[in-house]
Amino acid sequence: MMEDQALGWFATIGRMAMQVWPVWLGMAVIFGLSIRFKRRLGLYGKLFDSTVGMIGYAIVLFWVLVAVFASLIITHDPLAQVAIMKNAAPGSPTGLEDGYPYYLLGGDALARDVFSRMVMGAREVLKIAPAAALVAYAVGICLGLPAGYLGGWWDDVLSFIANLVLAFPVILLFFLLVTPEIQQTGIPNGMAAILFAIPLVLMALMIHSRFVTQPARRNLWLAILAIVGIWAYAGLVFDADPLGVWRMPPNLLNVFIAVVFVNAPTVFRIVRGITMDIKNRDYVAAAQTRGESGAYIMLWEIMPNARGPLIVDFCLRIGYTTILLGTLGFFGLGVSPESPDWGSTINQGRRLLTAYPHAALAPALALMMLVLGLNLLADGLREESLKD
Amino acid sequence: MLTFLARRLAAIAASALVLTFVVFALTNLDPNLEKLAKGQGSARMSDAEVESWLAGNGYDRPMLTRYGEWLGVLPGWTAEGEDGTVVRGRCIDNAADREIRPRFCGVMQGDWGWSTRFRAPVGEILADRLAATGKLMFWVMVVMVPSALLLGVLAGMREGSRTDRTLSTVAIASTSTPEYVMGVLLIALLASSQAGLSPMLKEWGLLDAPVLFQGNARSAVGDANFWNFTLPVMTVALYGMGYIARMTRASMTEVMTQQYIRTARLKGVPFRDVVMKHALRNALIAPFTVIMLQFPWLLNGVVITEVLFSYPGFGWTLVEAAGNNDIELLLASSVVAVVLVLATQLISDIGYVWLNPRIRLA
Amino acid sequence: MVDPRDPTATEPDAFDPRWGASQEPSLGPSAEPGPALGAGIGPDRADEAEAARSSAAETPPARDDRAAPAGAGNGDDPVLEIENLSISFFTRLREIPAVMDFSVKVMPGEAVGLVGESGCGKSTVALGVMQDLGVNGRIVGGSVRFKGRDMGSMSQSELRQIRGSQIAMIYQEPMASLNPAMRVGDQLAEVPMIHEGMARKEALAMARQVVADVRLPDPDRILRAYPHQLSGGQQQRIVIAMALMSKPALLILDEPTTALDVTVEAGIVDLVKDLGRKYGTSMLFISHNLGLILETCDRICVMYSGEAVETGSVDDVFDRMRHPYTQALFRSIPLPGANKNSRPLVPIRGNFPLPHERPQGCNFGPRCDHFVDGVCNVTDIPMEPVPGDDRHNTRCIRFDEIDWDAPPAHQAATEETPIGNVVLRLEDVKKYYHVSPGMFSGGDGQVVKANEALSFDARSGETLAIVGESGCGKSTLAKVLMGLETATSGNIMLYDQSIQNTPIEKRGTDTVSSVQMVFQNPFDTLNPSMSVGRQIVRALEIFGTARTDAERHQRMLELLDLVKLPRAFAERMPRQLSGGQKQRVGIARAFAGGAKVVVADEPVSALDVSVQAAVTQLLMDIQREHGTTLLFISHDLSVVRYLADRVLVMYLGHVVEIGSTEQVFAPPYHPYTEALLSAVPIADTAVEKRKIVLEGDIPSAMNPPPGCPFQTRCPWKDRVPGNRCETQMPPMRRMAGGHEIKCHLSDEEFASMRPVFSRAPEAAE
């Protein structure tokens, strides 16, 4: 049974590097093309002038590609248990005839392959974090623009609500909002109904204000939006998509909503601040003096010019969302027990932390790396966007 | 200034009221009450039994009424026995002396209720746990704030220099490491008998105990020392430190490009004095607010860390209360948390005014 | 998003738009009574006209006063000697030369003016002298010698000893140059504490002395104040006091008054001149304003695109310029003789070259009327002395071939625009704002009376100038006209429609498109993330001017033609345009709906002088073609005199004087108009000006004085018997020919007023 020797550290790392070959290939192609055409790619291209930004982008790209190619990379089924591999050290051979001969990063307390779980965990995290950040942005923009632009009681009311949510310790909010009991009450669906409607309203307003003088064109775009939007909306909120393209399991929806809810007030404050700054510019006054609607001014005069700081913050926010998702997993909230996501893997691993640290260490380092990459990327973007 | 304070205090009270009501409403949702009933009675209760348990413990009345009772603006519920005398009730069950029966017994009367999880008055539990967390927070602050400010000021002093690059990278790395990752790393590195430094040190004969630092901080409640308290403190401090350091750096670099810094330099002020006398106070205005607003996040860190290191403080209690739907303990905890957050906001406003002479409050 | 950490921000002159901001084109005065720094050149002047002028302006003893304390040893050794200085900034892509082969000498007690448009490198020279160029800037050639010592070879600590004690600097933005978190007294006391090791108490006593010297009231209160508690003028006086704390040998002033109102500027200029004399300080005075240089300096150095193109005494350069750029500069600023119809301004054609796109040979070549291919664009042009003048040099290879007295080549007189019917009529328009103190605290808010009882009318084809300084309510008036605010009371008639209570969203497309606006700041007037063409097309869409996309596109191209921009600009993004070009796009946008009334809010004040002329010209041309009514809001009386048909002077929300341009610019004046006229520097050595310096600052509109709004600063107040000025609002007095003045002065007093300007008889044409 022990005919295979355990791999040394060097061999283990080498084998892992080989296992993720699709990622290297993808990175080489993307980097090659990007650097070749960097002068034509705007802010994205300028990223390749900044060392920090490039390192950050490389790390983020690595994990994105790991998530994309996860099913090619994994060595074992992330749920399969091989009895003798319980808490096995990294590089231990499985001793089995078929399948990959080693647990590259060892086995966890349930004798599952840590490496494969970590890889699948990347997919779990990157499925939710950017989407949640995006919805949080839509909500924050939709509420922040009028608060900043119109001021007055809009601002008073919205800011009070935002401050209320911000005064809530995040963890308390999670413990209250992300529970099976809450899912029974339908509160997450109700919140989803509101939160997911906001991006649609935002887009509809953008279309309307842009084409207000050309009704035919406006109606065409609104019709397209209505079809796609209502389809996605029905699928995500009510799980009623006939084609099954848009769907989210109830516990995932619950997690998603909680994360959006926590992030949106911060985005709101950022957008509000930038709006209050930009609304004093002359081009906004010029739009006012030609009688543009408030919606047009907010969405087409102010928003595009706020994009610099918002893009930077968006990267940071994906990182923060990743951390929040990890926190949820760490407390075992809203995730199924088998889920390979990083937070719950750390949670399971921490019980035997002093004796077998590897099971918790692998996802912990992965999470740290991804967040670090996003932070470095944001830093690079900020630096580059401030030049010229 | 007084009107400002009064306004802020009124806002805090309003926020606390709204937030406690939200917590109250969420914890008193039907599925949660059912869970509570099953937890207190037995897991195999039928629906009817659950109903009667809830009715017998005063949970069957409208939510607003119960919220009022909890606040102490409505009289507590009572139940009469067969003989028509009052035998049970909100204000009776928890009382030390069952013969004294006040009509009101809510937060406003100083009665925080009864913890179903710990079977003790909430007030007592929280006092103990807050003291423990206070100790942790204190040391976190002592470690975090000076090192973060130092890091930020040194990095921001000369933007783009090698010092700046190095220190900024350290700061980014530390903000990228949430507490549950930092804790795992620290334990694996310093408190594991299998990995990290401890086995090595033991081999070299430098260490008698099996591990260098304690991975469990339960003993630190009574007797905190360097070996059992370092890891939890560092876990919380490091994550927050990076953030504050980056804010300080950003603020410092901005201040250093200001015209008045150039004025000072061209006035012949030595660089050290330019930094200390001219830049520092202006540069600390923004991070001060950040440090204060860091409290909600710090509270998160404390919860995670206390769970990770089994340190029975406020955060650990919060998790226990939430996990067991201990309504009154959870409510009290959220009041504490919310008041803490709002109070720090108030302090941050006042401090901002003090640091920044340009702002004058009406 | 201009970020303070942007490394290019350390080289303000070359890139930072702020440095081009708010320029008033210059008209020149020569200070009439009293000794002026600007006049004191020695006995070797030959010219008759100058001799005449100097008799009024020159007081030889003053010069001696100055020289004495400055005398670091021999009075013949220059205080500052810059020789062939070249400074470059290094970006990742390339080296950007900001200053090339620059030489200037400053003698003890002498004031040298450094003049040029934004981006010409004048501020970089100042920073080069201070050896404070930031991380990206470096001196790549030449030397800076201060009192004979090479500053380039000094150590940091040696430099520190010189900075602040021997050389002091005063900047454009007084608010930004003072530390917001430090009391004024501490900032002042710091200087002698560092350089002379003085004790804090003595240093504060000295600070008190200097604060009194810069004519600030109540020095003790000022010393305890934080900078934000002082007004802009007071702040700049503090900055000056700080510079004088150690009695420096050299004072560098970098646009010290650009951020200030004209009447406040006049006070500061007066102060600087007096102090320079009192302390015997040499000065390097950097400005874009030729008039200001004439008022303050002995010698001048004109810079263009990183090079000095002409240096010499103020009189030589002003009256016998020998460089085409200097000449073009003078022809593009509205001097008193200019007239929009008979003698229009001559803009300099083309654009300022970017630092890395400078032409071969003469930098000014592509824009020069005297350019000769094969001569001007071959080699670097050296500085050549002009024979017969004292230290007068020019960087023009053809200077002795050019006929310097020939009239401008393409100055075409045009016919006067016929004035038509009344288009816009305001009757007793008032705009009050309620400033609420906050959400929770009770009590009534304050009322700010931004506009009080405005009545005037404007006719088609007419240019009505609205003149006033900050806080006078001119911007509020614009907002009310545009419908961004509604009037509190009164009537605004546009043709036969009353619009005073119709906010913009309730106005019909016709009304909206017929009243349009041109904004002040070119860097802000266009949406940075929308192409130029798209922005004009959007205006066309909103105004419903054309039906289809193709029609709109065609109309947009025509509008670009109208403002004389190439059609290719339609695809450009605003950041690819220069300030003047952006302003043109703004004008095109305003005319998209065929505007009848255009409110131009300081449309040229943020542009360089040569560009100002072109944009002004464009506005006039369009007006002539379309019979547009132009409401020209400005603080700059030179431009106003040049282009306005009628003038309305505002002070703290009140119209204090209204009349035709000739009436307003000649006596009788409202006392405020008189002071305003006197405050404008004029770059013409032949014009003499009565000096009226107003005391104090403009009161806040939140808290206006009782009675006449101008009574706190009025030099004529003691001529009015009783305390009517303090208690009663003066009536609007009708003078001859529709000229109206709001003042208590008697008719006899009005009749006794003398003109502010007069032409020296020798120079009269």
Coordinates of C-alpha atoms in Angstrom, one line a residue, chain C residues 670-671 708 710-711 714-731 733 742-750 753:
Chain C
H670 CA -20.6 106.2 -8.9
P671 CA -17.8 106.2 -6.2
C708 CA -25.8 102.4 1.1
F710 CA -20.9 100.8 -0.5
Q711 CA -20.7 103.0 2.5
C714 CA -16.7 104.8 0.1
P715 CA -14.0 107.5 -0.2
W716 CA -16.7 110.1 -0.9
K717 CA -18.8 109.3 2.2
D718 CA -17.7 112.4 4.1
R719 CA -19.1 114.7 1.4
V720 CA -22.6 113.6 2.2
P721 CA -24.0 115.6 5.1
G722 CA -25.5 113.8 8.1
N723 CA -25.4 110.1 8.3
R724 CA -27.6 109.4 5.3
C725 CA -25.1 107.0 3.8
E726 CA -25.2 104.8 6.9
T727 CA -29.0 104.9 7.3
Q728 CA -30.7 105.4 4.0
M729 CA -30.6 103.4 0.8
P730 CA -29.7 106.0 -1.9
P731 CA -32.1 106.6 -4.7
R733 CA -30.4 109.3 -9.7
K742 CA -27.4 105.1 -7.1
C743 CA -25.8 107.6 -4.7
H744 CA -26.5 110.3 -2.1
L745 CA -23.9 112.7 -3.5
S746 CA -25.1 116.1 -4.6
D747 CA -25.1 117.3 -8.2
E748 CA -22.3 119.7 -7.4
E749 CA -20.2 116.9 -6.1
F750 CA -20.9 114.8 -9.2
M753 CA -15.5 114.6 -10.4

